[in-house]
């Protein structure tokens, strides 16, 4: 199978994730979309590794997974805390930090 | 041209014996001032006694030195005392040293002698003033500064004394500074003096630049070979200094207001000593002026203008102290005129200075005595007929009056007549103009002094109802008597014998005998005639006719003279108002332009950033959008570059 198809899929997934981050209000969904974008890039890395015939892309994919796992821990903790104080998980309602 | 025989360059001997005590002359009054001013109320009880003892002790030292000086040859009467090295700056060095010679000795005796008398008088005059101790402290400070001025052996040290007397004068004019007008008068005197002080400091700078020295020896040695332009510049700057301190035209306006001070101050500082410092400066700088005929001419012109100016102002003043102040101005004009004439006049300037010191101090103290008896009134239109109740004051004042108008054989005759004769020496237009001014001045002096004397002591009693004049206590009348004796006799002792001229010759230089353009007897006769006319005119106006208690409107000239010939108006319109406009403009410029630029820049930055701040909406998704857009732009740019 043509490995470029994986890159196309990755681009599609990344666009869906980006659109979700920009358009959805629920913090959990926005978060999931961010994960989707990360995994889209992972897919691209792995595809590129396959196409180049070396392991660099695969190694970076592992790094991304580690960072994403750490990010999930902190991100979810923040979202839960915001929900507890504001009784809402909407990203638009948490807008106190501004001019 | 007058034949000028160069003064014997006498080498100043190191001060030994009594002359080694010269520093005490200054230190004693300074100690008195320090004790009285720093000691505070603790010294209230004995302050006036200590304050009087200090100048008296200095006077005793002065007399002893004078006698010792008399015992030596005229060439060996100069003593210098090195005190310490003041400013060692590389090769340039200024020593603080004192110079005791014939000229400074005259001043030492005048300052300490008349000063002591005025201190004694002040004990009585200021008896009821709660701040009498402070008054004596200031007076001692003045005596110390004035002695430093005349004893200094360099222009720089002289400058210290010069400023010191200015400060003392300021403090004493404003002694009753709770009266706003008096405080303003003190400030006016100080500011006018500062203008002159600039002149002195610039003169010192030119000396330093030209001769590399500011000591009398160094400057006079350099003056021999200096260009006339440099000497003229120094001379004119020294003249400016003298004009400020001696209330000469055009800086004379402060002297009238300076009468706000207590009367002994007017007598000591603004008549006998400080205001004559300008004459001292010019006579002391004789080698500079001898080499600068143009500067000398300006000195003579200033003297002539001031002597006429002061005399005219004196004719119209109804305030006894202001009339005397105008007279002081006029008499110092005579001294300046004489000092500007060169070696022929220096000694006469000092001669008139000494006699004037006596008779004018005597008359000021006499005026103070009258005020003491008349509830501190100064309006001569409310005096009159005081001669019968204040006999001692009347007689002593009368002697001063005879002396100042120049009736022989009183001292003013000897000194003023000599100046008039000297003014008539020369060629061309000068003797006629300057001699004529001096001659007319003598007549006007006779008029206004007679007017003052008659309005105060004779005629009807025009007293206000609440005054009960009485003779002043002994402590005030005894100094009056001593000064009156001096006014009467000093000229007779020094004049016909030419003693003072010979005494000063080593300092001022000798000059050959010069005949005036009119013969001496004719001049003396003319002077006496003018004096007689002046006296008779005043008698007919102020004794034969009743003196109105309220000043009549008077002619244009009278009104102008009452207002000091509009000198204040001229100063205000030429100096004060442009100065005010300048400061107002500067304030406006500072507020609008300088502050405007700074504030405008800050407002611009603030406004711009205020608008940019709106970008921070607080919505996560809008930040995310800008991040995506940014990333898209970057990627787009990279693609573009690649293509």
XYZ file of C-alpha atoms in Angstrom:
742
model
C 0.000 0.000 0.000
C 1.198 3.503 -0.797
C 2.539 4.981 2.477
C 1.407 8.448 1.303
C -2.138 7.373 2.167
C -1.127 7.371 5.828
C 0.069 10.962 5.452
C -3.245 11.957 3.862
C -5.108 10.295 6.745
C -2.868 12.067 9.204
C -3.621 15.427 7.576
C -7.352 14.670 7.695
C -7.211 13.707 11.369
C -5.149 16.807 12.187
C -7.695 19.055 10.436
C -10.580 17.434 12.301
C -8.706 17.939 15.578
C -7.874 21.574 14.785
C -11.460 22.293 13.788
C -12.625 20.687 17.043
C -10.252 22.830 19.143
C -11.434 25.992 17.420
C -15.138 25.269 17.279
C -16.158 23.187 20.321
C -16.876 24.780 23.691
C -16.721 21.805 25.995
C -13.285 21.643 27.517
C -13.223 17.814 27.504
C -14.014 17.704 23.807
C -11.408 20.407 23.066
C -8.956 18.311 25.014
C -9.812 15.189 23.082
C -9.369 17.121 19.834
C -5.903 18.208 21.004
C -5.117 14.506 21.561
C -6.424 13.769 18.109
C -4.027 16.349 16.642
C -1.121 14.858 18.571
C -1.938 11.393 17.333
C -2.320 12.674 13.779
C 1.234 13.987 13.959
C 2.351 10.648 15.440
C 0.839 8.901 12.465
C 2.651 11.287 10.116
C 5.949 10.693 11.929
C 5.589 6.940 11.699
C 4.601 7.154 8.018
C 7.602 9.351 7.267
C 9.847 6.899 9.142
C 8.567 4.112 6.968
C 9.122 6.179 3.810
C 12.663 7.230 4.807
C 13.567 3.797 5.977
C 15.022 4.862 9.335
C 13.772 4.903 12.933
C 13.934 8.643 13.745
C 10.230 9.246 13.189
C 9.269 6.234 15.336
C 11.460 7.466 18.190
C 9.873 10.914 18.052
C 6.421 9.287 18.095
C 7.337 7.717 21.457
C 8.459 11.070 22.804
C 5.184 12.641 21.720
C 3.231 9.879 23.485
C 5.144 10.467 26.714
C 4.563 14.212 26.544
C 0.910 13.656 25.685
C 0.457 11.339 28.668
C 1.953 13.939 31.010
C -0.187 16.629 29.419
C -3.329 14.628 29.900
C -2.631 14.285 33.593
C -2.206 18.006 34.142
C -4.850 19.095 31.652
C -7.533 16.859 33.118
C -6.635 17.999 36.627
C -7.072 21.649 35.559
C -10.358 20.910 33.827
C -11.696 19.088 36.864
C -10.671 21.957 39.148
C -12.313 24.530 36.876
C -15.470 22.427 36.768
C -15.548 22.180 40.551
C -15.266 25.921 41.058
C -17.398 27.164 38.159
C -19.842 24.284 37.708
C -19.135 24.378 34.013
C -16.618 22.888 31.620
C -17.172 25.448 28.889
C -13.917 27.043 27.716
C -15.757 30.294 26.977
C -16.968 30.742 30.523
C -13.392 30.658 31.884
C -12.383 34.064 30.518
C -11.368 36.054 33.603
C -7.708 36.307 32.596
C -7.906 39.182 30.138
C -7.258 42.914 29.682
C 49.322 116.337 31.816
C 50.004 115.780 35.470
C 53.468 114.573 36.223
C 53.057 111.272 37.970
C 56.017 110.265 40.038
C 55.822 106.546 40.494
C 55.182 105.621 44.074
C 58.283 104.344 45.787
C 57.905 100.634 45.558
C 58.220 99.928 49.216
C 58.889 96.347 50.107
C 56.366 95.242 52.682
C 58.118 94.209 55.846
C 57.055 91.119 57.676
C 54.771 92.094 60.477
C 56.533 92.043 63.796
C 55.847 93.548 67.186
C 52.417 95.155 67.409
C 51.859 94.530 63.721
C 51.926 90.806 64.362
C 48.655 91.397 66.184
C 46.887 92.493 62.992
C 44.930 89.280 62.802
C 43.427 90.109 66.187
C 41.777 93.160 64.625
C 39.550 90.820 62.683
C 39.476 87.934 65.124
C 38.172 89.936 68.085
C 34.933 91.210 66.526
C 34.505 87.838 64.865
C 34.785 86.165 68.249
C 32.230 88.619 69.599
C 29.850 87.788 66.764
C 30.348 84.065 67.277
C 29.713 84.240 71.013
C 26.644 86.424 70.645
C 25.088 84.586 67.731
C 25.895 81.042 68.832
C 25.474 81.660 72.547
C 21.805 82.473 72.136
C 19.698 83.814 74.967
C 22.343 82.876 77.544
C 24.318 85.909 76.389
C 21.392 88.332 76.542
C 22.541 89.882 79.810
C 26.050 90.877 78.788
C 25.767 90.651 74.997
C 25.773 94.379 74.358
C 28.781 94.909 76.641
C 30.802 92.158 74.962
C 29.692 93.419 71.566
C 30.958 96.905 72.408
C 34.185 95.720 74.031
C 35.336 93.795 70.944
C 35.472 96.676 68.461
C 36.905 98.835 71.200
C 39.707 96.335 71.772
C 40.330 96.324 68.020
C 40.388 100.119 68.113
C 43.026 100.057 70.852
C 45.175 97.700 68.782
C 44.645 99.969 65.783
C 45.740 103.054 67.705
C 48.835 101.283 69.035
C 49.733 100.201 65.515
C 49.086 103.709 64.231
C 51.430 105.198 66.801
C 54.050 102.566 66.005
C 53.637 103.392 62.329
C 54.106 107.099 62.979
C 57.422 106.294 64.628
C 58.845 104.810 61.430
C 60.034 106.234 58.134
C 57.304 106.739 55.535
C 58.936 104.101 53.325
C 58.853 101.458 56.042
C 55.234 101.684 57.090
C 53.941 98.736 55.146
C 53.577 95.413 56.885
C 52.327 92.145 55.583
C 51.287 89.233 57.702
C 51.087 85.780 56.214
C 48.324 83.854 57.948
C 48.230 80.581 56.061
C 48.261 79.170 52.562
C 44.688 79.321 51.476
C 44.545 77.776 48.015
C 47.585 75.767 46.937
C 46.653 74.677 43.395
C 49.745 73.459 41.571
C 51.869 76.453 40.720
C 49.032 78.828 41.602
C 48.872 79.710 45.239
C 46.755 82.127 47.188
C 47.856 83.044 50.654
C 45.501 84.384 53.233
C 47.493 87.364 54.351
C 46.948 90.791 55.796
C 48.390 94.046 54.537
C 48.716 96.893 57.003
C 49.745 100.104 55.364
C 48.873 103.771 55.562
C 45.651 103.337 53.599
C 44.302 100.366 55.493
C 45.328 102.041 58.754
C 43.029 105.003 57.963
C 40.191 102.575 57.479
C 41.000 100.502 60.544
C 40.864 103.604 62.712
C 37.655 104.834 61.077
C 35.889 101.482 61.258
C 36.851 100.599 64.797
C 36.700 104.163 66.132
C 33.360 105.231 64.673
C 32.205 101.633 65.040
C 32.883 101.638 68.769
C 31.038 104.932 69.205
C 28.049 103.564 67.327
C 28.102 100.398 69.420
C 28.004 102.525 72.562
C 25.142 104.565 71.135
C 23.276 101.394 70.226
C 23.310 100.217 73.835
C 20.949 103.075 74.558
C 19.112 103.146 71.255
C 18.247 99.452 71.228
C 17.655 99.184 74.961
C 14.027 98.186 74.672
C 14.467 95.864 71.730
C 14.133 92.212 72.782
C 16.714 91.215 70.164
C 19.427 93.632 71.183
C 21.987 90.849 71.595
C 21.400 89.610 68.058
C 21.792 93.181 66.857
C 25.201 93.455 68.471
C 26.174 90.083 67.075
C 25.422 91.287 63.551
C 27.237 94.568 64.167
C 30.343 92.686 65.301
C 30.079 90.443 62.278
C 29.989 93.546 60.147
C 33.041 95.070 61.838
C 34.991 91.847 61.359
C 34.032 91.556 57.687
C 34.784 95.207 57.006
C 38.209 94.935 58.653
C 38.917 91.841 56.580
C 37.944 93.817 53.490
C 40.407 96.627 54.167
C 43.219 94.452 55.573
C 43.222 91.720 52.930
C 46.365 91.526 50.817
C 44.706 89.916 47.822
C 41.575 90.578 45.829
C 40.285 87.132 46.659
C 40.465 87.675 50.409
C 39.053 91.146 49.921
C 36.148 89.476 48.155
C 35.456 87.428 51.284
C 35.199 90.589 53.344
C 33.219 92.232 50.547
C 30.607 89.501 50.697
C 30.730 89.490 54.486
C 29.762 93.142 54.745
C 27.035 92.545 52.184
C 25.635 89.773 54.347
C 25.849 91.862 57.522
C 24.179 94.742 55.722
C 21.383 92.443 54.573
C 20.867 91.035 58.057
C 20.807 94.478 59.633
C 18.551 96.202 57.088
C 16.121 93.374 57.626
C 16.665 93.349 61.378
C 12.975 94.002 61.935
C 12.106 91.557 59.219
C 8.610 90.986 60.567
C 7.707 94.188 58.728
C 7.336 93.023 55.114
C 8.600 96.323 53.652
C 11.803 96.068 55.687
C 12.400 92.506 54.587
C 11.858 93.617 50.984
C 14.302 96.493 51.461
C 16.927 94.059 52.729
C 16.372 91.828 49.740
C 16.598 94.775 47.374
C 19.906 95.854 48.884
C 21.247 92.337 48.631
C 20.217 91.898 45.011
C 21.616 95.286 43.956
C 24.848 94.403 45.725
C 25.025 91.076 43.959
C 25.114 92.891 40.624
C 28.204 94.705 41.802
C 29.681 91.505 43.216
C 29.553 89.990 39.754
C 31.737 92.855 38.629
C 34.293 92.122 41.318
C 34.355 88.414 40.607
C 34.795 89.030 36.874
C 37.567 91.519 37.631
C 39.316 88.855 39.717
C 38.941 86.350 36.896
C 40.455 88.775 34.387
C 43.318 89.431 36.797
C 43.938 85.727 37.123
C 43.843 85.233 33.369
C 46.085 88.216 32.678
C 48.561 88.199 35.531
C 48.216 84.709 36.977
C 47.848 86.241 40.383
C 45.139 87.790 42.507
C 47.303 89.299 45.230
C 47.750 93.060 45.289
C 51.506 92.691 44.768
C 51.114 90.345 41.824
C 48.396 92.353 40.115
C 50.139 95.697 40.563
C 53.419 94.266 39.329
C 51.624 92.855 36.301
C 49.713 96.081 35.705
C 52.927 97.865 34.718
C 53.349 95.862 31.546
C 49.724 94.993 30.839
C 47.809 96.190 27.828
C 45.546 99.155 28.314
C 42.561 97.140 27.151
C 42.989 94.577 29.914
C 43.448 97.278 32.528
C 40.372 99.110 31.261
C 38.335 95.915 31.489
C 39.521 95.262 35.037
C 38.943 98.887 35.951
C 35.395 98.919 34.622
C 34.543 95.686 36.424
C 35.987 97.057 39.645
C 33.918 100.170 39.082
C 30.793 98.044 38.708
C 31.629 96.421 42.033
C 32.165 99.817 43.598
C 28.865 101.081 42.178
C 26.977 98.235 43.799
C 28.564 98.543 47.208
C 28.771 102.319 47.296
C 25.298 102.979 45.886
C 26.581 104.807 42.837
C 24.658 105.390 39.641
C 23.135 103.195 38.186
C 23.003 100.784 41.156
C 22.117 103.369 43.771
C 18.443 102.611 44.284
C 18.915 100.305 47.268
C 20.418 102.859 49.636
C 17.237 104.815 50.276
C 15.301 101.689 51.186
C 18.204 100.459 53.297
C 17.118 103.074 55.847
C 14.639 100.444 57.000
C 17.350 99.169 59.319
C 17.783 100.528 62.835
C 19.354 103.997 62.746
C 22.779 102.981 64.173
C 23.031 100.610 61.221
C 22.320 103.428 58.825
C 25.028 105.434 60.543
C 27.682 102.739 60.625
C 27.081 100.721 57.489
C 25.106 102.920 55.150
C 26.959 106.133 55.818
C 30.359 105.824 57.464
C 31.943 102.559 56.440
C 30.470 99.902 54.178
C 29.234 102.192 51.429
C 32.703 103.685 51.220
C 34.199 100.267 50.424
C 33.835 101.050 46.720
C 36.027 104.128 47.133
C 38.558 102.012 48.998
C 38.539 99.459 46.202
C 39.282 102.089 43.573
C 41.964 103.850 45.588
C 43.546 100.505 46.459
C 43.546 99.553 42.784
C 45.279 102.788 41.871
C 47.989 101.071 39.755
C 45.277 99.480 37.647
C 43.359 102.703 37.138
C 46.486 104.750 36.496
C 47.071 102.610 33.426
C 43.487 102.864 32.184
C 42.477 106.479 31.509
C 39.197 105.417 29.952
C 38.155 103.546 33.084
C 39.171 106.567 35.137
C 37.007 108.791 32.992
C 34.042 106.500 33.581
C 34.706 106.602 37.324
C 34.646 110.386 37.242
C 31.469 110.430 35.175
C 29.746 108.011 37.553
C 30.871 110.097 40.512
C 29.662 113.332 38.931
C 26.276 111.881 37.971
C 25.751 110.397 41.408
C 26.738 113.506 43.292
C 24.191 115.586 41.355
C 21.604 112.800 41.441
C 21.855 112.296 45.195
C 21.764 116.021 45.815
C 18.596 116.461 43.756
C 16.884 113.545 45.501
C 17.951 114.955 48.852
C 16.151 118.240 48.232
C 12.744 116.622 48.043
C 12.733 113.886 50.660
C 10.626 114.506 53.759
C 11.843 111.397 55.555
C 14.859 112.537 57.577
C 16.729 109.260 57.124
C 16.060 109.066 53.402
C 17.229 112.641 52.961
C 20.439 111.726 54.769
C 20.759 108.607 52.614
C 20.490 110.702 49.460
C 23.136 112.964 50.894
C 25.390 109.979 51.568
C 24.999 108.916 47.964
C 25.922 112.396 46.822
C 28.961 112.655 49.099
C 30.250 109.273 47.966
C 29.802 110.613 44.453
C 32.325 113.295 45.418
C 34.724 110.618 46.637
C 34.334 108.580 43.452
C 34.891 111.673 41.380
C 38.075 112.385 43.284
C 39.210 108.762 43.049
C 38.666 108.823 39.308
C 40.890 111.851 38.886
C 43.954 109.726 39.557
C 46.872 110.359 41.876
C 45.830 113.977 42.277
C 42.546 112.893 43.826
C 43.132 109.617 45.691
C 44.218 111.243 48.918
C 41.356 113.727 48.778
C 38.878 110.929 48.218
C 40.139 109.233 51.379
C 40.226 112.568 53.196
C 36.590 113.252 52.349
C 35.763 109.660 53.220
C 37.188 110.112 56.710
C 35.557 113.457 57.418
C 32.301 112.210 55.919
C 32.512 109.148 58.141
C 32.499 111.415 61.127
C 29.929 114.017 60.231
C 27.513 111.693 58.499
C 27.649 109.109 61.296
C 27.115 111.978 63.728
C 24.108 113.252 61.828
C 22.565 109.820 61.437
C 22.950 109.206 65.144
C 21.503 112.659 65.710
C 18.541 111.734 63.532
C 18.223 108.556 65.584
C 18.244 110.621 68.741
C 15.461 112.818 67.335
C 13.455 109.734 66.365
C 14.054 108.327 69.843
C 12.420 111.413 71.306
C 9.641 111.601 68.701
C 8.154 108.109 68.917
C 10.216 106.890 65.954
C 8.685 109.372 63.554
C 10.840 110.220 60.546
C 8.573 112.716 58.786
C 10.366 116.059 58.932
C 7.121 117.897 58.272
C 6.003 116.823 61.748
C 9.222 117.963 63.429
C 10.215 121.593 63.850
C 11.365 123.540 66.869
C 13.119 120.602 68.465
C 16.228 122.677 69.176
C 14.828 123.892 72.493
C 14.062 120.433 73.903
C 17.015 118.440 72.580
C 19.908 120.808 72.995
C 22.791 118.331 72.760
C 21.372 116.675 69.672
C 20.744 120.095 68.168
C 24.297 121.334 68.706
C 25.999 118.128 67.603
C 23.774 117.868 64.559
C 24.457 121.505 63.828
C 28.201 120.865 63.815
C 27.682 117.985 61.404
C 25.522 120.235 59.247
C 28.170 122.962 59.129
C 30.751 120.312 58.298
C 28.851 118.729 55.432
C 27.872 121.942 53.707
C 31.513 122.987 53.848
C 31.573 126.049 56.063
C 35.133 126.852 57.091
C 36.781 125.834 59.340
C 34.727 122.659 59.778
C 36.043 119.468 58.253
C 33.813 119.239 55.188
C 35.206 122.511 53.941
C 38.741 121.180 53.850
C 37.966 117.912 52.172
C 35.251 118.954 49.736
C 37.033 122.115 48.674
C 40.095 120.059 47.785
C 37.997 117.765 45.637
C 36.439 120.710 43.821
C 39.879 122.162 43.193
C 41.189 118.825 41.939
C 38.164 118.468 39.660
C 39.031 121.780 38.054
C 42.521 120.598 37.150
C 43.034 119.478 33.588
C 42.630 120.523 29.999
C 39.775 120.852 27.555
C 36.163 120.309 28.573
C 36.736 117.975 31.501
C 37.619 120.452 34.265
C 34.665 122.628 33.360
C 32.134 119.795 33.320
C 33.325 117.830 36.341
C 34.442 120.850 38.313
C 31.162 122.533 37.499
C 29.223 119.483 38.681
C 31.185 119.404 41.930
C 30.638 123.124 42.412
C 26.903 122.994 41.768
C 26.672 119.917 43.965
C 28.175 121.900 46.818
C 25.461 124.550 46.443
C 22.650 121.987 46.304
C 24.153 120.176 49.302
C 24.022 123.402 51.262
C 20.385 123.826 50.281
C 19.104 120.392 51.172
C 21.122 119.973 54.355
C 19.973 123.374 55.552
C 16.415 122.419 54.680
C 16.793 119.211 56.685
C 18.377 120.980 59.632
C 15.887 123.836 59.752
C 12.808 121.680 59.195
C 13.868 119.423 62.043
C 15.205 121.767 64.671
C 13.752 125.188 63.908
C 10.561 126.858 62.847
C 7.172 126.103 64.340
C 6.476 122.955 66.289
C 4.432 120.776 63.971
C 4.431 117.784 66.307
C 1.663 115.257 66.416
C -0.303 115.420 69.667
C 1.087 112.264 71.252
C 4.792 113.107 71.192
C 6.720 114.555 74.084
C 10.274 115.028 72.879
C 13.036 114.688 75.426
C 16.804 114.592 75.250
C 18.286 111.134 74.794
C 20.231 109.463 77.617
C 23.938 110.126 78.129
C 24.996 106.870 76.541
C 23.571 108.149 73.279
C 24.619 111.774 73.517
C 28.281 111.120 74.401
C 29.015 109.380 71.063
C 27.201 112.277 69.409
C 29.524 114.729 71.096
C 32.664 112.793 70.161
C 31.557 112.549 66.548
C 30.656 116.238 66.516
C 34.122 117.132 67.764
C 35.535 114.958 64.981
C 33.280 116.636 62.417
C 34.440 120.011 63.552
C 38.128 119.415 64.036
C 39.271 116.526 61.843
C 39.522 118.651 58.734
C 41.373 121.366 60.558
C 43.942 118.854 61.767
C 44.459 117.040 58.487
C 43.553 119.680 55.919
C 45.759 122.776 56.106
C 48.796 120.727 57.069
C 48.317 118.299 54.168
C 49.119 115.633 56.731
C 46.866 113.010 55.194
C 48.135 113.620 51.673
C 51.715 113.078 52.783
C 50.685 110.126 54.922
C 49.061 108.378 51.955
C 51.705 109.302 49.413
C 53.601 105.980 49.587
C 50.384 104.137 48.745
C 48.641 106.387 46.262
C 51.680 107.876 44.595
C 52.787 111.466 44.626
C 51.801 113.981 42.033
C 53.190 117.309 41.069
C 51.401 120.523 41.953
C 48.822 121.330 39.328
C 47.033 124.604 39.007
C 43.270 124.433 38.427
C 41.864 126.258 35.430
C 40.481 128.875 37.801
C 42.682 130.123 40.583
C 42.202 128.551 43.991
C 40.900 131.659 45.785
C 38.335 132.197 43.034
C 37.164 128.602 43.358
C 36.949 128.774 47.136
C 35.092 132.041 46.859
C 32.661 130.606 44.310
C 32.059 127.540 46.469
C 31.384 129.638 49.549
C 29.108 131.914 47.540
C 27.058 128.963 46.281
C 26.888 127.559 49.808
C 25.673 130.888 51.107
C 23.022 131.051 48.385
C 21.900 127.510 49.186
C 21.620 128.215 52.891
C 19.813 131.510 52.360
C 17.373 129.961 49.935
C 16.564 127.125 52.309
C 16.165 129.642 55.146
C 13.725 131.730 53.141
C 11.701 128.683 52.141
C 11.558 126.740 55.398
C 11.855 129.309 58.192
C 10.420 132.506 56.786
C 7.487 130.604 55.346
C 5.522 128.031 57.355
C 6.199 124.430 56.436
C 2.978 122.655 55.411
C 2.331 119.501 57.406
C 1.212 117.691 54.302
C 3.644 117.810 51.416
C 2.382 120.116 48.645
C 2.073 118.693 45.168
C 5.231 120.458 44.062
C 6.711 120.936 40.626
C 7.550 118.181 38.175
C 11.131 118.094 39.403
C 10.061 117.873 43.052
C 7.739 114.984 42.340
C 10.447 113.218 40.365
C 12.992 113.752 43.135
C 10.558 112.413 45.734
C 10.445 109.228 43.704
C 14.251 109.032 43.453
C 14.154 110.474 39.926
C 12.194 107.407 38.859
C 15.152 105.132 39.391
C 12.896 102.441 40.798
C 10.503 102.837 37.893
C 13.396 102.559 35.453
C 14.735 99.483 37.205
C 11.295 97.950 37.247
C 10.567 98.561 33.607
C 14.049 97.773 32.311
C 15.088 94.910 34.569
C 12.346 93.587 36.777
C 9.500 93.329 34.261
C 11.535 91.873 31.406
C 12.898 89.431 33.972
C 9.389 88.557 35.049
C 8.302 88.114 31.457
C 11.316 85.955 30.806
C 10.589 83.726 33.788
C 6.929 83.556 32.850
C 7.870 82.599 29.313
C 10.266 79.965 30.632
C 7.594 78.552 32.911
C 5.172 78.465 29.980
C 7.814 76.862 27.763
C 8.597 74.296 30.425
C 4.952 73.470 31.034
C 3.820 73.410 27.464
C 6.747 72.454 25.285
C 9.061 70.380 27.456
C 6.394 68.775 29.588
C 4.157 68.590 26.522
C 6.681 66.543 24.580
C 7.277 64.148 27.436
C 3.617 63.833 28.351
C 2.603 63.494 24.695
C 5.027 60.644 24.133
C 3.769 58.874 27.238
C 0.153 59.417 26.198
C 0.874 58.067 22.718
C 2.439 54.905 24.102
C -0.306 54.537 26.698
C -3.091 54.993 24.158
C -1.582 52.586 21.659
C -0.965 49.885 24.189
C -4.488 50.434 25.535
C -5.802 49.566 22.123
C -3.540 46.562 21.708
C -4.602 45.364 25.144
C -8.059 44.680 23.764
C -6.589 41.739 21.888
C -6.306 39.857 25.146
C -9.944 38.743 25.241
C -9.617 35.921 27.743
C -11.260 33.421 25.293
C -9.051 30.385 24.881
C -10.421 29.693 21.435
C -9.472 33.078 20.075
C -5.903 32.540 21.306
C -5.968 29.150 19.664
C -7.198 30.715 16.445
C -4.337 33.226 16.430
C -1.902 30.396 17.051
C -3.293 28.421 14.141
C -3.251 31.424 11.888
C 0.315 32.123 12.895
C 1.333 28.566 12.261
C -0.477 28.600 8.922
C 1.295 31.809 7.975
C 4.658 30.311 8.872
C 3.982 27.197 6.889
C 2.713 29.258 3.967
C 5.820 31.446 4.112
C 8.091 28.432 4.164
C 6.318 26.946 1.190
C 6.546 30.215 -0.683
C 10.264 30.528 -0.060
C 10.802 26.995 -1.165
C 8.937 27.532 -4.353
